[in-house]
Amino acid sequence: MYQATLSRRSYRFSDLRQLMAKASPARSGDYLAEVAADSAEERMAARIALAEVPLKTFLQQLLVPYEQDEVTRLIIDSHDALAFAPISHLTVGDFRDWLLSEQADSAMLARVAAGITPEMAAAVSKLMRNQDLILVAKKCRVVTRFRNTLGLPGRLSVRLQPNHPTDSLQGIAASMLDGLLYGSGDAVVGINPASDSLPLLEKLNYMLDDVIQRFAIPTQSCVLTHVTNTLRLMERGAPVDLVFQSIAGTEAANRGFGINLALLAEAQQAALSLNRGTLGNNVMYFETGQGSCLSSNAHHGVDQQTCEARAYAVARHFSPLLINTVVGFIGPEYLYDGKQIIRAGLEDHFCGKLLGLPLGCDVCYTNHAEADQDDMDTLLTLLATAGLTFLIGVPGADDIMLNYQSTSFHDALYIRELLGLKHAPEFADWLIKMHITDERGQLRDTAANHPLLLALQGEGR
Protein backbone atom coordinates (compact mmCIF):
# COMPACT_ATOMS: atom_id res chain seq x y z
CA MET A 1 0.00 0.00 0.00
CA TYR A 2 1.24 3.49 -0.93
CA GLN A 3 -0.26 6.73 0.27
CA ALA A 4 0.10 10.49 0.28
CA THR A 5 -1.83 13.35 1.82
CA LEU A 6 -2.76 16.39 -0.22
CA SER A 7 -5.12 19.23 0.77
CA ARG A 8 -5.86 17.35 4.01
CA ARG A 9 -7.09 14.37 2.01
CA SER A 10 -5.33 11.01 2.17
CA TYR A 11 -4.91 9.08 -1.06
CA ARG A 12 -4.13 5.36 -1.01
CA PHE A 13 -2.81 3.21 -3.85
CA SER A 14 -3.12 -0.55 -3.53
CA ASP A 15 0.11 -1.52 -5.29
CA LEU A 16 2.97 -0.23 -7.40
CA ARG A 17 1.11 -0.85 -10.64
CA GLN A 18 -1.80 1.36 -9.58
CA LEU A 19 0.56 4.01 -8.20
CA MET A 20 2.42 4.20 -11.53
CA ALA A 21 -0.80 4.47 -13.50
CA LYS A 22 -2.27 7.17 -11.29
CA ALA A 23 0.97 9.19 -11.50
CA SER A 24 0.92 9.26 -15.31
CA PRO A 25 0.08 12.46 -17.19
CA ALA A 26 -3.50 12.37 -18.42
CA ARG A 27 -4.05 10.52 -21.68
CA SER A 28 -7.04 8.95 -23.34
CA GLY A 29 -5.64 5.42 -23.44
CA ASP A 30 -5.30 5.20 -19.68
CA TYR A 31 -8.85 6.47 -19.26
CA LEU A 32 -10.00 3.84 -21.75
CA ALA A 33 -8.19 1.20 -19.68
CA GLU A 34 -9.75 2.64 -16.48
CA VAL A 35 -6.36 3.01 -14.77
CA ALA A 36 -5.92 6.80 -14.90
CA ALA A 37 -6.17 9.20 -11.96
CA ASP A 38 -9.66 10.51 -11.28
CA SER A 39 -8.44 14.07 -10.75
CA ALA A 40 -5.39 16.27 -11.04
CA GLU A 41 -5.12 16.18 -7.25
CA GLU A 42 -5.04 12.38 -7.16
CA ARG A 43 -2.42 12.44 -9.91
CA MET A 44 -0.23 14.78 -7.86
CA ALA A 45 -0.69 12.67 -4.74
CA ALA A 46 0.43 9.62 -6.68
CA ARG A 47 3.54 11.46 -7.85
CA ILE A 48 4.37 12.49 -4.31
CA ALA A 49 4.10 8.87 -3.19
CA LEU A 50 6.02 7.59 -6.23
CA ALA A 51 8.90 9.96 -5.54
CA GLU A 52 9.52 8.14 -2.24
CA VAL A 53 9.68 4.64 -3.77
CA PRO A 54 13.24 3.17 -3.76
CA LEU A 55 14.48 2.10 -7.18
CA LYS A 56 15.22 -1.35 -5.71
CA THR A 57 11.49 -1.84 -5.29
CA PHE A 58 11.07 -2.29 -9.05
CA LEU A 59 13.27 -5.38 -8.87
CA GLN A 60 11.08 -6.87 -6.15
CA GLN A 61 7.51 -5.78 -6.96
CA LEU A 62 6.92 -6.74 -10.57
CA LEU A 63 4.11 -5.03 -12.47
CA VAL A 64 3.56 -8.04 -14.75
CA PRO A 65 4.08 -11.46 -13.08
CA TYR A 66 7.41 -13.17 -13.76
CA GLU A 67 5.78 -16.56 -14.24
CA GLN A 68 3.31 -15.28 -16.84
CA ASP A 69 5.42 -13.01 -19.01
CA GLU A 70 8.69 -13.57 -20.89
CA VAL A 71 9.30 -9.82 -21.17
CA THR A 72 9.30 -9.56 -17.38
CA ARG A 73 11.67 -12.53 -17.21
CA LEU A 74 13.94 -10.83 -19.74
CA ILE A 75 13.97 -7.61 -17.70
CA ILE A 76 14.78 -9.34 -14.42
CA ASP A 77 17.15 -12.03 -15.69
CA SER A 78 19.23 -9.60 -17.77
CA HIS A 79 19.42 -6.87 -15.12
CA ASP A 80 23.00 -5.73 -14.58
CA ALA A 81 23.54 -5.35 -10.84
CA LEU A 82 27.00 -3.85 -11.29
CA ALA A 83 25.69 -1.10 -13.60
CA PHE A 84 22.84 -0.49 -11.14
CA ALA A 85 25.15 -0.10 -8.13
CA PRO A 86 25.85 3.67 -8.49
CA ILE A 87 22.12 4.46 -8.34
CA SER A 88 20.84 1.54 -6.25
CA HIS A 89 20.44 3.66 -3.11
CA LEU A 90 18.19 6.25 -4.76
CA THR A 91 14.46 6.76 -4.62
CA VAL A 92 12.55 7.69 -7.78
CA GLY A 93 12.61 11.33 -6.70
CA ASP A 94 16.34 11.18 -5.94
CA PHE A 95 16.88 9.53 -9.33
CA ARG A 96 15.23 12.49 -11.05
CA ASP A 97 17.50 14.91 -9.22
CA TRP A 98 20.57 12.81 -10.03
CA LEU A 99 19.70 12.60 -13.73
CA LEU A 100 19.46 16.40 -13.89
CA SER A 101 22.74 16.90 -12.05
CA GLU A 102 26.17 17.44 -13.60
CA GLN A 103 27.27 14.14 -12.10
CA ALA A 104 25.05 12.32 -14.60
CA ASP A 105 27.06 13.17 -17.70
CA SER A 106 27.04 11.17 -20.94
CA ALA A 107 29.71 8.73 -19.79
CA MET A 108 27.98 8.03 -16.48
CA LEU A 109 24.58 7.56 -18.13
CA ALA A 110 26.11 5.04 -20.52
CA ARG A 111 27.61 3.13 -17.58
CA VAL A 112 24.34 2.81 -15.65
CA ALA A 113 22.02 2.16 -18.63
CA ALA A 114 22.09 -1.62 -18.29
CA GLY A 115 21.14 -1.30 -14.63
CA ILE A 116 18.00 0.73 -15.33
CA THR A 117 14.82 -1.26 -15.87
CA PRO A 118 12.00 0.05 -18.07
CA GLU A 119 9.80 0.50 -15.02
CA MET A 120 12.44 2.69 -13.34
CA ALA A 121 12.71 4.82 -16.48
CA ALA A 122 8.94 5.13 -16.78
CA ALA A 123 8.56 5.98 -13.10
CA VAL A 124 11.09 8.81 -13.10
CA SER A 125 9.64 10.24 -16.32
CA LYS A 126 6.31 10.68 -14.54
CA LEU A 127 7.97 13.14 -12.16
CA MET A 128 9.61 15.17 -14.91
CA ARG A 129 8.55 18.24 -16.83
CA ASN A 130 9.04 18.32 -20.60
CA GLN A 131 12.25 20.31 -20.22
CA ASP A 132 13.62 17.65 -17.84
CA LEU A 133 12.93 14.90 -20.39
CA ILE A 134 14.70 16.92 -23.08
CA LEU A 135 17.74 17.81 -20.98
CA VAL A 136 18.45 14.26 -19.80
CA ALA A 137 17.82 12.66 -23.19
CA LYS A 138 20.25 15.14 -24.73
CA LYS A 139 23.00 13.79 -22.47
CA CYS A 140 22.44 10.17 -23.58
CA ARG A 141 24.72 9.08 -26.42
CA VAL A 142 23.84 5.91 -28.32
CA VAL A 143 25.82 5.07 -31.48
CA THR A 144 25.00 2.20 -33.85
CA ARG A 145 26.45 1.04 -37.19
CA PHE A 146 25.63 -1.01 -40.26
CA ARG A 147 26.83 0.75 -43.42
CA ASN A 148 27.09 4.12 -41.73
CA THR A 149 27.31 5.59 -38.24
CA LEU A 150 24.13 6.76 -36.53
CA GLY A 151 23.64 8.68 -33.29
CA LEU A 152 26.76 10.82 -33.19
CA PRO A 153 26.45 14.23 -31.45
CA GLY A 154 25.30 17.03 -33.74
CA ARG A 155 23.84 14.56 -36.24
CA LEU A 156 20.26 13.77 -37.21
CA SER A 157 19.36 11.03 -39.69
CA VAL A 158 16.23 10.44 -41.75
CA ARG A 159 14.42 7.28 -42.75
CA LEU A 160 13.39 7.68 -46.37
CA GLN A 161 9.88 6.16 -46.45
CA PRO A 162 8.81 5.75 -50.12
CA ASN A 163 5.54 3.93 -49.52
CA HIS A 164 2.96 3.37 -52.24
CA PRO A 165 -0.64 2.06 -51.86
CA THR A 166 -0.19 -0.55 -54.63
CA ASP A 167 3.55 -1.15 -54.17
CA SER A 168 4.11 0.39 -57.59
CA LEU A 169 7.81 0.25 -58.38
CA GLN A 170 7.44 3.44 -60.39
CA GLY A 171 5.79 5.26 -57.50
CA ILE A 172 8.35 3.96 -55.00
CA ALA A 173 11.22 4.94 -57.28
CA ALA A 174 9.82 8.47 -57.60
CA SER A 175 9.65 8.87 -53.83
CA MET A 176 13.15 7.43 -53.38
CA LEU A 177 14.48 9.91 -55.93
CA ASP A 178 12.69 12.77 -54.21
CA GLY A 179 14.13 11.83 -50.84
CA LEU A 180 17.69 11.19 -51.94
CA LEU A 181 17.87 14.50 -53.80
CA TYR A 182 16.69 16.25 -50.62
CA GLY A 183 19.45 14.51 -48.65
CA SER A 184 17.23 11.99 -46.87
CA GLY A 185 17.87 8.30 -46.36
CA ASP A 186 20.89 8.01 -44.10
CA ALA A 187 18.99 6.15 -41.36
CA VAL A 188 17.45 3.63 -43.77
CA VAL A 189 15.47 3.43 -46.98
CA GLY A 190 12.46 1.61 -45.60
CA ILE A 191 9.28 0.55 -47.42
CA ASN A 192 6.02 -0.39 -45.68
CA PRO A 193 4.65 -2.82 -48.28
CA ALA A 194 0.92 -2.93 -48.96
CA SER A 195 1.14 -6.64 -49.81
CA ASP A 196 2.43 -9.75 -48.07
CA SER A 197 3.16 -11.44 -51.39
CA LEU A 198 6.58 -13.04 -51.04
CA PRO A 199 7.55 -12.57 -54.72
CA LEU A 200 6.67 -8.87 -54.48
CA LEU A 201 8.57 -8.46 -51.21
CA GLU A 202 11.55 -10.11 -52.85
CA LYS A 203 11.30 -7.74 -55.82
CA LEU A 204 11.25 -4.74 -53.46
CA ASN A 205 14.36 -5.99 -51.65
CA TYR A 206 16.23 -6.43 -54.92
CA MET A 207 15.19 -2.99 -56.16
CA LEU A 208 16.43 -1.26 -52.99
CA ASP A 209 19.66 -3.23 -52.98
CA ASP A 210 20.30 -2.48 -56.65
CA VAL A 211 20.09 1.28 -56.10
CA ILE A 212 22.24 1.19 -52.95
CA GLN A 213 24.92 -0.98 -54.54
CA ARG A 214 24.94 0.74 -57.94
CA PHE A 215 25.53 4.16 -56.43
CA ALA A 216 27.54 2.94 -53.41
CA ILE A 217 25.15 4.70 -51.04
CA PRO A 218 26.39 4.29 -47.46
CA THR A 219 22.99 3.37 -46.05
CA GLN A 220 20.82 0.32 -45.50
CA SER A 221 17.46 -0.89 -46.78
CA CYS A 222 14.49 -2.52 -45.12
CA VAL A 223 11.16 -3.88 -46.29
CA LEU A 224 8.97 -3.57 -43.20
CA THR A 225 7.13 -6.86 -43.44
CA HIS A 226 6.50 -9.40 -40.68
CA VAL A 227 9.62 -11.06 -39.34
CA THR A 228 8.47 -14.47 -40.58
CA ASN A 229 8.33 -13.11 -44.13
CA THR A 230 11.83 -11.68 -43.74
CA LEU A 231 13.09 -15.08 -42.59
CA ARG A 232 11.59 -16.65 -45.71
CA LEU A 233 13.17 -13.96 -47.88
CA MET A 234 16.59 -14.66 -46.38
CA GLU A 235 16.08 -18.39 -47.01
CA ARG A 236 15.40 -17.54 -50.68
CA GLY A 237 18.65 -15.57 -50.88
CA ALA A 238 17.11 -12.09 -51.02
CA PRO A 239 19.47 -9.20 -50.16
CA VAL A 240 18.09 -8.37 -46.70
CA ASP A 241 19.93 -5.68 -44.75
CA LEU A 242 17.75 -5.09 -41.68
CA VAL A 243 15.11 -7.25 -40.01
CA PHE A 244 12.01 -5.29 -39.06
CA GLN A 245 9.33 -6.03 -36.50
CA SER A 246 6.75 -4.13 -34.45
CA ILE A 247 7.16 -5.03 -30.78
CA ALA A 248 5.28 -4.43 -27.54
CA GLY A 249 5.92 -4.56 -23.81
CA THR A 250 4.19 -7.78 -22.77
CA GLU A 251 4.36 -11.37 -23.94
CA ALA A 252 0.63 -11.39 -24.69
CA ALA A 253 0.83 -8.25 -26.84
CA ASN A 254 3.80 -9.66 -28.76
CA ARG A 255 1.82 -12.85 -29.28
CA GLY A 256 -0.80 -10.65 -30.90
CA PHE A 257 1.92 -9.48 -33.30
CA GLY A 258 2.73 -13.13 -34.02
CA ILE A 259 6.15 -13.04 -32.39
CA ASN A 260 8.12 -14.06 -29.32
CA LEU A 261 11.70 -13.55 -28.18
CA ALA A 262 12.89 -16.83 -29.67
CA LEU A 263 11.60 -15.86 -33.13
CA LEU A 264 13.34 -12.48 -32.96
CA ALA A 265 16.57 -14.19 -31.91
CA GLU A 266 16.31 -16.59 -34.87
CA ALA A 267 15.82 -13.68 -37.27
CA GLN A 268 18.72 -11.74 -35.78
CA GLN A 269 21.08 -14.68 -36.19
CA ALA A 270 19.93 -15.23 -39.77
CA ALA A 271 20.60 -11.57 -40.63
CA LEU A 272 23.99 -11.63 -38.93
CA SER A 273 24.97 -14.68 -40.95
CA LEU A 274 24.53 -12.67 -44.18
CA ASN A 275 27.33 -10.34 -43.06
CA ARG A 276 26.02 -7.45 -45.16
CA GLY A 277 27.09 -4.63 -42.85
CA THR A 278 30.36 -2.87 -43.63
CA LEU A 279 30.88 -0.85 -40.44
CA GLY A 280 28.86 -2.75 -37.84
CA ASN A 281 26.44 -5.58 -37.16
CA ASN A 282 23.36 -3.84 -35.74
CA VAL A 283 20.85 -5.66 -37.97
CA MET A 284 17.47 -5.09 -36.28
CA TYR A 285 14.89 -2.34 -36.77
CA PHE A 286 11.97 -2.11 -34.33
CA GLU A 287 8.90 0.09 -34.11
CA THR A 288 6.73 0.68 -31.07
CA GLY A 289 3.95 2.99 -29.93
CA GLN A 290 2.01 3.78 -26.78
CA GLY A 291 -1.29 1.90 -26.76
CA SER A 292 -0.29 -1.31 -28.51
CA CYS A 293 -0.70 -3.41 -25.36
CA LEU A 294 -4.07 -1.87 -24.61
CA SER A 295 -5.32 -2.36 -28.17
CA SER A 296 -4.73 -6.12 -27.83
CA ASN A 297 -6.09 -6.26 -24.26
CA ALA A 298 -2.67 -7.36 -23.07
CA HIS A 299 -1.69 -4.57 -20.67
CA HIS A 300 -2.21 -6.38 -17.33
CA GLY A 301 -3.58 -3.15 -15.81
CA VAL A 302 -0.29 -1.35 -16.46
CA ASP A 303 -0.43 2.21 -17.84
CA GLN A 304 0.38 2.57 -21.52
CA GLN A 305 3.58 4.55 -21.11
CA THR A 306 5.10 1.92 -18.79
CA CYS A 307 4.05 -0.78 -21.26
CA GLU A 308 5.82 1.19 -23.97
CA ALA A 309 9.00 1.42 -21.89
CA ARG A 310 8.89 -2.37 -21.41
CA ALA A 311 8.98 -2.77 -25.20
CA TYR A 312 12.36 -1.06 -25.07
CA ALA A 313 13.68 -3.95 -22.96
CA VAL A 314 12.82 -6.26 -25.85
CA ALA A 315 14.57 -3.95 -28.30
CA ARG A 316 17.64 -3.50 -26.09
CA HIS A 317 18.16 -7.27 -25.95
CA PHE A 318 18.69 -7.38 -29.73
CA SER A 319 21.02 -4.36 -30.14
CA PRO A 320 19.06 -2.70 -32.95
CA LEU A 321 20.42 -0.26 -35.49
CA LEU A 322 17.19 1.71 -35.19
CA ILE A 323 14.09 1.82 -33.05
CA ASN A 324 11.37 4.40 -33.31
CA THR A 325 8.17 5.22 -31.56
CA VAL A 326 5.38 5.78 -34.08
CA VAL A 327 3.97 8.10 -31.49
CA GLY A 328 0.59 9.27 -32.80
CA PHE A 329 -0.15 6.46 -35.24
CA ILE A 330 -2.52 4.33 -33.17
CA GLY A 331 -5.02 7.17 -32.86
CA PRO A 332 -6.89 9.47 -30.47
CA GLU A 333 -8.27 6.55 -28.45
CA TYR A 334 -4.77 6.35 -26.96
CA LEU A 335 -3.32 9.84 -27.43
CA TYR A 336 -6.20 12.24 -27.90
CA ASP A 337 -4.66 15.50 -29.03
CA GLY A 338 -1.47 17.37 -29.84
CA LYS A 339 -0.65 17.96 -26.18
CA GLN A 340 -0.82 14.25 -25.36
CA ILE A 341 1.15 13.27 -28.48
CA ILE A 342 3.90 15.78 -27.69
CA ARG A 343 4.24 14.58 -24.11
CA ALA A 344 4.24 10.91 -25.17
CA GLY A 345 6.92 11.53 -27.79
CA LEU A 346 9.20 13.18 -25.24
CA GLU A 347 8.58 10.40 -22.70
CA ASP A 348 9.32 7.67 -25.22
CA HIS A 349 12.50 9.32 -26.42
CA PHE A 350 13.71 9.90 -22.86
CA CYS A 351 13.00 6.33 -21.73
CA GLY A 352 14.56 4.77 -24.82
CA LYS A 353 17.71 6.84 -24.65
CA LEU A 354 18.05 6.27 -20.90
CA LEU A 355 17.90 2.52 -21.52
CA GLY A 356 20.67 2.79 -24.11
CA LEU A 357 18.66 2.64 -27.33
CA PRO A 358 19.10 4.56 -30.63
CA LEU A 359 15.63 6.02 -30.43
CA GLY A 360 14.00 7.87 -33.27
CA CYS A 361 10.44 9.06 -33.67
CA ASP A 362 7.79 9.05 -36.34
CA VAL A 363 6.41 12.47 -35.45
CA CYS A 364 2.89 11.75 -36.64
CA TYR A 365 -0.85 11.83 -36.12
CA THR A 366 -3.93 10.26 -37.66
CA ASN A 367 -6.45 12.42 -39.48
CA HIS A 368 -9.15 11.94 -36.82
CA ALA A 369 -6.93 13.09 -33.92
CA GLU A 370 -7.21 16.54 -32.38
CA ALA A 371 -3.79 17.48 -33.72
CA ASP A 372 -2.30 19.26 -36.71
CA GLN A 373 1.02 19.93 -38.40
CA ASP A 374 1.80 22.79 -36.01
CA ASP A 375 1.79 20.25 -33.18
CA MET A 376 4.17 18.08 -35.17
CA ASP A 377 6.48 21.06 -35.79
CA THR A 378 6.59 21.58 -32.03
CA LEU A 379 7.34 17.94 -31.24
CA LEU A 380 9.95 17.69 -34.00
CA THR A 381 11.75 20.77 -32.70
CA LEU A 382 11.69 19.55 -29.10
CA LEU A 383 12.90 16.06 -30.00
CA ALA A 384 15.71 17.38 -32.19
CA THR A 385 16.96 19.56 -29.34
CA ALA A 386 16.84 16.42 -27.16
CA GLY A 387 19.20 14.52 -29.47
CA LEU A 388 16.77 12.48 -31.58
CA THR A 389 18.56 9.75 -33.56
CA PHE A 390 16.33 9.90 -36.63
CA LEU A 391 12.97 11.01 -38.00
CA ILE A 392 10.79 9.95 -40.90
CA GLY A 393 10.88 11.50 -44.36
CA VAL A 394 7.67 11.17 -46.41
CA PRO A 395 6.87 13.15 -49.58
CA GLY A 396 4.77 16.11 -48.45
CA ALA A 397 4.48 14.60 -44.93
CA ASP A 398 1.42 12.63 -46.17
CA ASP A 399 1.86 8.87 -46.30
CA ILE A 400 -0.51 7.80 -49.07
CA MET A 401 -0.25 4.10 -48.19
CA LEU A 402 -0.61 4.15 -44.41
CA ASN A 403 -2.97 7.16 -44.57
CA TYR A 404 -1.51 9.26 -41.78
CA GLN A 405 0.45 12.49 -41.40
CA SER A 406 4.17 12.38 -40.64
CA THR A 407 7.19 14.57 -41.40
CA SER A 408 8.52 15.52 -44.82
CA PHE A 409 11.91 15.87 -46.47
CA HIS A 410 11.42 19.63 -46.09
CA ASP A 411 10.89 19.22 -42.33
CA ALA A 412 14.30 17.57 -42.14
CA LEU A 413 15.83 20.52 -43.99
CA TYR A 414 14.15 22.91 -41.53
CA ILE A 415 15.45 21.21 -38.41
CA ARG A 416 18.97 20.76 -39.81
CA GLU A 417 19.17 24.46 -40.65
CA LEU A 418 17.66 25.56 -37.34
CA LEU A 419 19.97 23.52 -35.11
CA GLY A 420 22.98 23.04 -37.39
CA LEU A 421 22.53 19.27 -37.49
CA LYS A 422 24.43 17.15 -40.00
CA HIS A 423 23.82 13.85 -41.74
CA ALA A 424 25.51 10.60 -40.76
CA PRO A 425 29.16 11.28 -41.68
CA GLU A 426 29.53 8.64 -44.39
CA PHE A 427 26.25 9.69 -46.00
CA ALA A 428 27.26 13.36 -45.81
CA ASP A 429 30.43 12.56 -47.77
CA TRP A 430 28.38 10.66 -50.37
CA LEU A 431 25.98 13.61 -50.82
CA ILE A 432 28.95 15.87 -51.58
CA LYS A 433 30.45 13.32 -53.97
CA MET A 434 27.12 13.05 -55.82
CA HIS A 435 26.81 16.86 -56.04
CA ILE A 436 23.56 16.77 -54.04
CA THR A 437 24.95 19.02 -51.28
CA ASP A 438 27.94 21.31 -51.02
CA GLU A 439 30.69 21.14 -48.41
CA ARG A 440 28.47 23.00 -45.92
CA GLY A 441 25.66 20.48 -46.36
CA GLN A 442 23.47 22.88 -48.34
CA LEU A 443 21.44 21.43 -51.22
CA ARG A 444 22.63 22.10 -54.75
CA ASP A 445 20.40 22.61 -57.78
CA THR A 446 19.99 19.21 -59.41
CA ALA A 447 20.53 18.93 -63.15
CA ALA A 448 18.02 17.03 -65.29
CA ASN A 449 20.75 14.58 -66.30
CA HIS A 450 21.82 13.75 -62.74
CA PRO A 451 22.67 10.02 -62.64
CA LEU A 452 20.17 9.32 -59.85
CA LEU A 453 17.40 10.90 -61.90
CA LEU A 454 18.19 8.79 -64.91
CA ALA A 455 18.69 5.55 -62.98
CA LEU A 456 15.57 5.74 -60.79
CA GLN A 457 13.44 6.62 -63.78
CA GLY A 458 14.63 3.34 -65.19
CA GLU A 459 13.87 1.48 -61.94
CA GLY A 460 10.24 2.50 -62.15
CA ARG A 461 9.65 1.04 -65.61
Short mmCIF file of N, CA and C in Angstrom, two decimals, residues 3-4 27 29 34 37 46 52 54 59 76 96 136 148 188 291 304 307-308 316 353 366-367 379 419 422 429 442:
data_model
loop_
_atom_site.label_atom_id
_atom_site.label_comp_id
_atom_site.label_asym_id
_atom_site.label_seq_id
_atom_site.Cartn_x
_atom_site.Cartn_y
_atom_site.Cartn_z
N GLN A 3 0.68 5.66 -0.02
CA GLN A 3 -0.26 6.73 0.27
C GLN A 3 0.44 8.07 0.33
N ALA A 4 -0.37 9.12 0.16
CA ALA A 4 0.10 10.49 0.28
C ALA A 4 -1.08 11.36 0.66
N ARG A 27 -3.96 10.88 -20.26
CA ARG A 27 -4.05 10.52 -21.68
C ARG A 27 -5.22 9.57 -21.89
N GLY A 29 -5.78 6.86 -23.55
CA GLY A 29 -5.64 5.42 -23.44
C GLY A 29 -5.76 4.91 -22.03
N GLU A 34 -9.23 2.42 -17.84
CA GLU A 34 -9.75 2.64 -16.48
C GLU A 34 -8.67 2.51 -15.43
N ALA A 37 -5.74 8.46 -13.15
CA ALA A 37 -6.17 9.20 -11.96
C ALA A 37 -7.53 9.83 -12.22
N ALA A 46 -0.28 10.82 -6.23
CA ALA A 46 0.43 9.62 -6.68
C ALA A 46 1.89 9.94 -6.99
N GLU A 52 8.90 8.75 -3.42
CA GLU A 52 9.52 8.14 -2.24
C GLU A 52 9.83 6.66 -2.42
N PRO A 54 11.85 3.50 -3.40
CA PRO A 54 13.24 3.17 -3.76
C PRO A 54 13.29 2.48 -5.12
N LEU A 59 12.70 -4.05 -8.68
CA LEU A 59 13.27 -5.38 -8.87
C LEU A 59 12.57 -6.43 -8.01
N ILE A 76 14.19 -8.96 -15.70
CA ILE A 76 14.78 -9.34 -14.42
C ILE A 76 16.06 -10.17 -14.63
N ARG A 96 15.50 11.33 -10.20
CA ARG A 96 15.23 12.49 -11.05
C ARG A 96 16.29 13.57 -10.81
N VAL A 136 17.79 15.54 -20.10
CA VAL A 136 18.45 14.26 -19.80
C VAL A 136 18.66 13.46 -21.08
N ASN A 148 26.68 2.78 -42.12
CA ASN A 148 27.09 4.12 -41.73
C ASN A 148 26.98 4.22 -40.21
N VAL A 188 17.83 4.83 -43.03
CA VAL A 188 17.45 3.63 -43.77
C VAL A 188 16.52 4.06 -44.90
N GLY A 291 0.07 2.37 -26.51
CA GLY A 291 -1.29 1.90 -26.76
C GLY A 291 -1.37 0.53 -27.37
N GLN A 304 -0.15 2.80 -20.17
CA GLN A 304 0.38 2.57 -21.52
C GLN A 304 1.82 3.06 -21.69
N CYS A 307 4.03 0.32 -20.29
CA CYS A 307 4.05 -0.78 -21.26
C CYS A 307 4.99 -0.46 -22.42
N GLU A 308 4.94 0.78 -22.88
CA GLU A 308 5.82 1.19 -23.97
C GLU A 308 7.29 1.07 -23.55
N ARG A 316 16.27 -3.57 -26.60
CA ARG A 316 17.64 -3.50 -26.09
C ARG A 316 18.34 -4.85 -26.16
N LYS A 353 16.32 6.41 -24.74
CA LYS A 353 17.71 6.84 -24.65
C LYS A 353 18.32 6.45 -23.29
N THR A 366 -2.90 10.73 -36.73
CA THR A 366 -3.93 10.26 -37.66
C THR A 366 -4.90 11.41 -37.93
N ASN A 367 -5.61 11.30 -39.04
CA ASN A 367 -6.45 12.42 -39.48
C ASN A 367 -7.67 12.66 -38.60
N LEU A 379 6.71 19.17 -31.73
CA LEU A 379 7.34 17.94 -31.24
C LEU A 379 8.66 17.68 -31.95
N LEU A 419 19.08 23.97 -36.20
CA LEU A 419 19.97 23.52 -35.11
C LEU A 419 21.37 23.15 -35.59
N LYS A 422 23.86 17.73 -38.79
CA LYS A 422 24.43 17.15 -40.00
C LYS A 422 23.91 15.73 -40.21
N ASP A 429 29.36 12.58 -46.77
CA ASP A 429 30.43 12.56 -47.77
C ASP A 429 29.88 12.12 -49.13
N GLN A 442 24.60 22.21 -47.70
CA GLN A 442 23.47 22.88 -48.34
C GLN A 442 23.15 22.19 -49.67
#
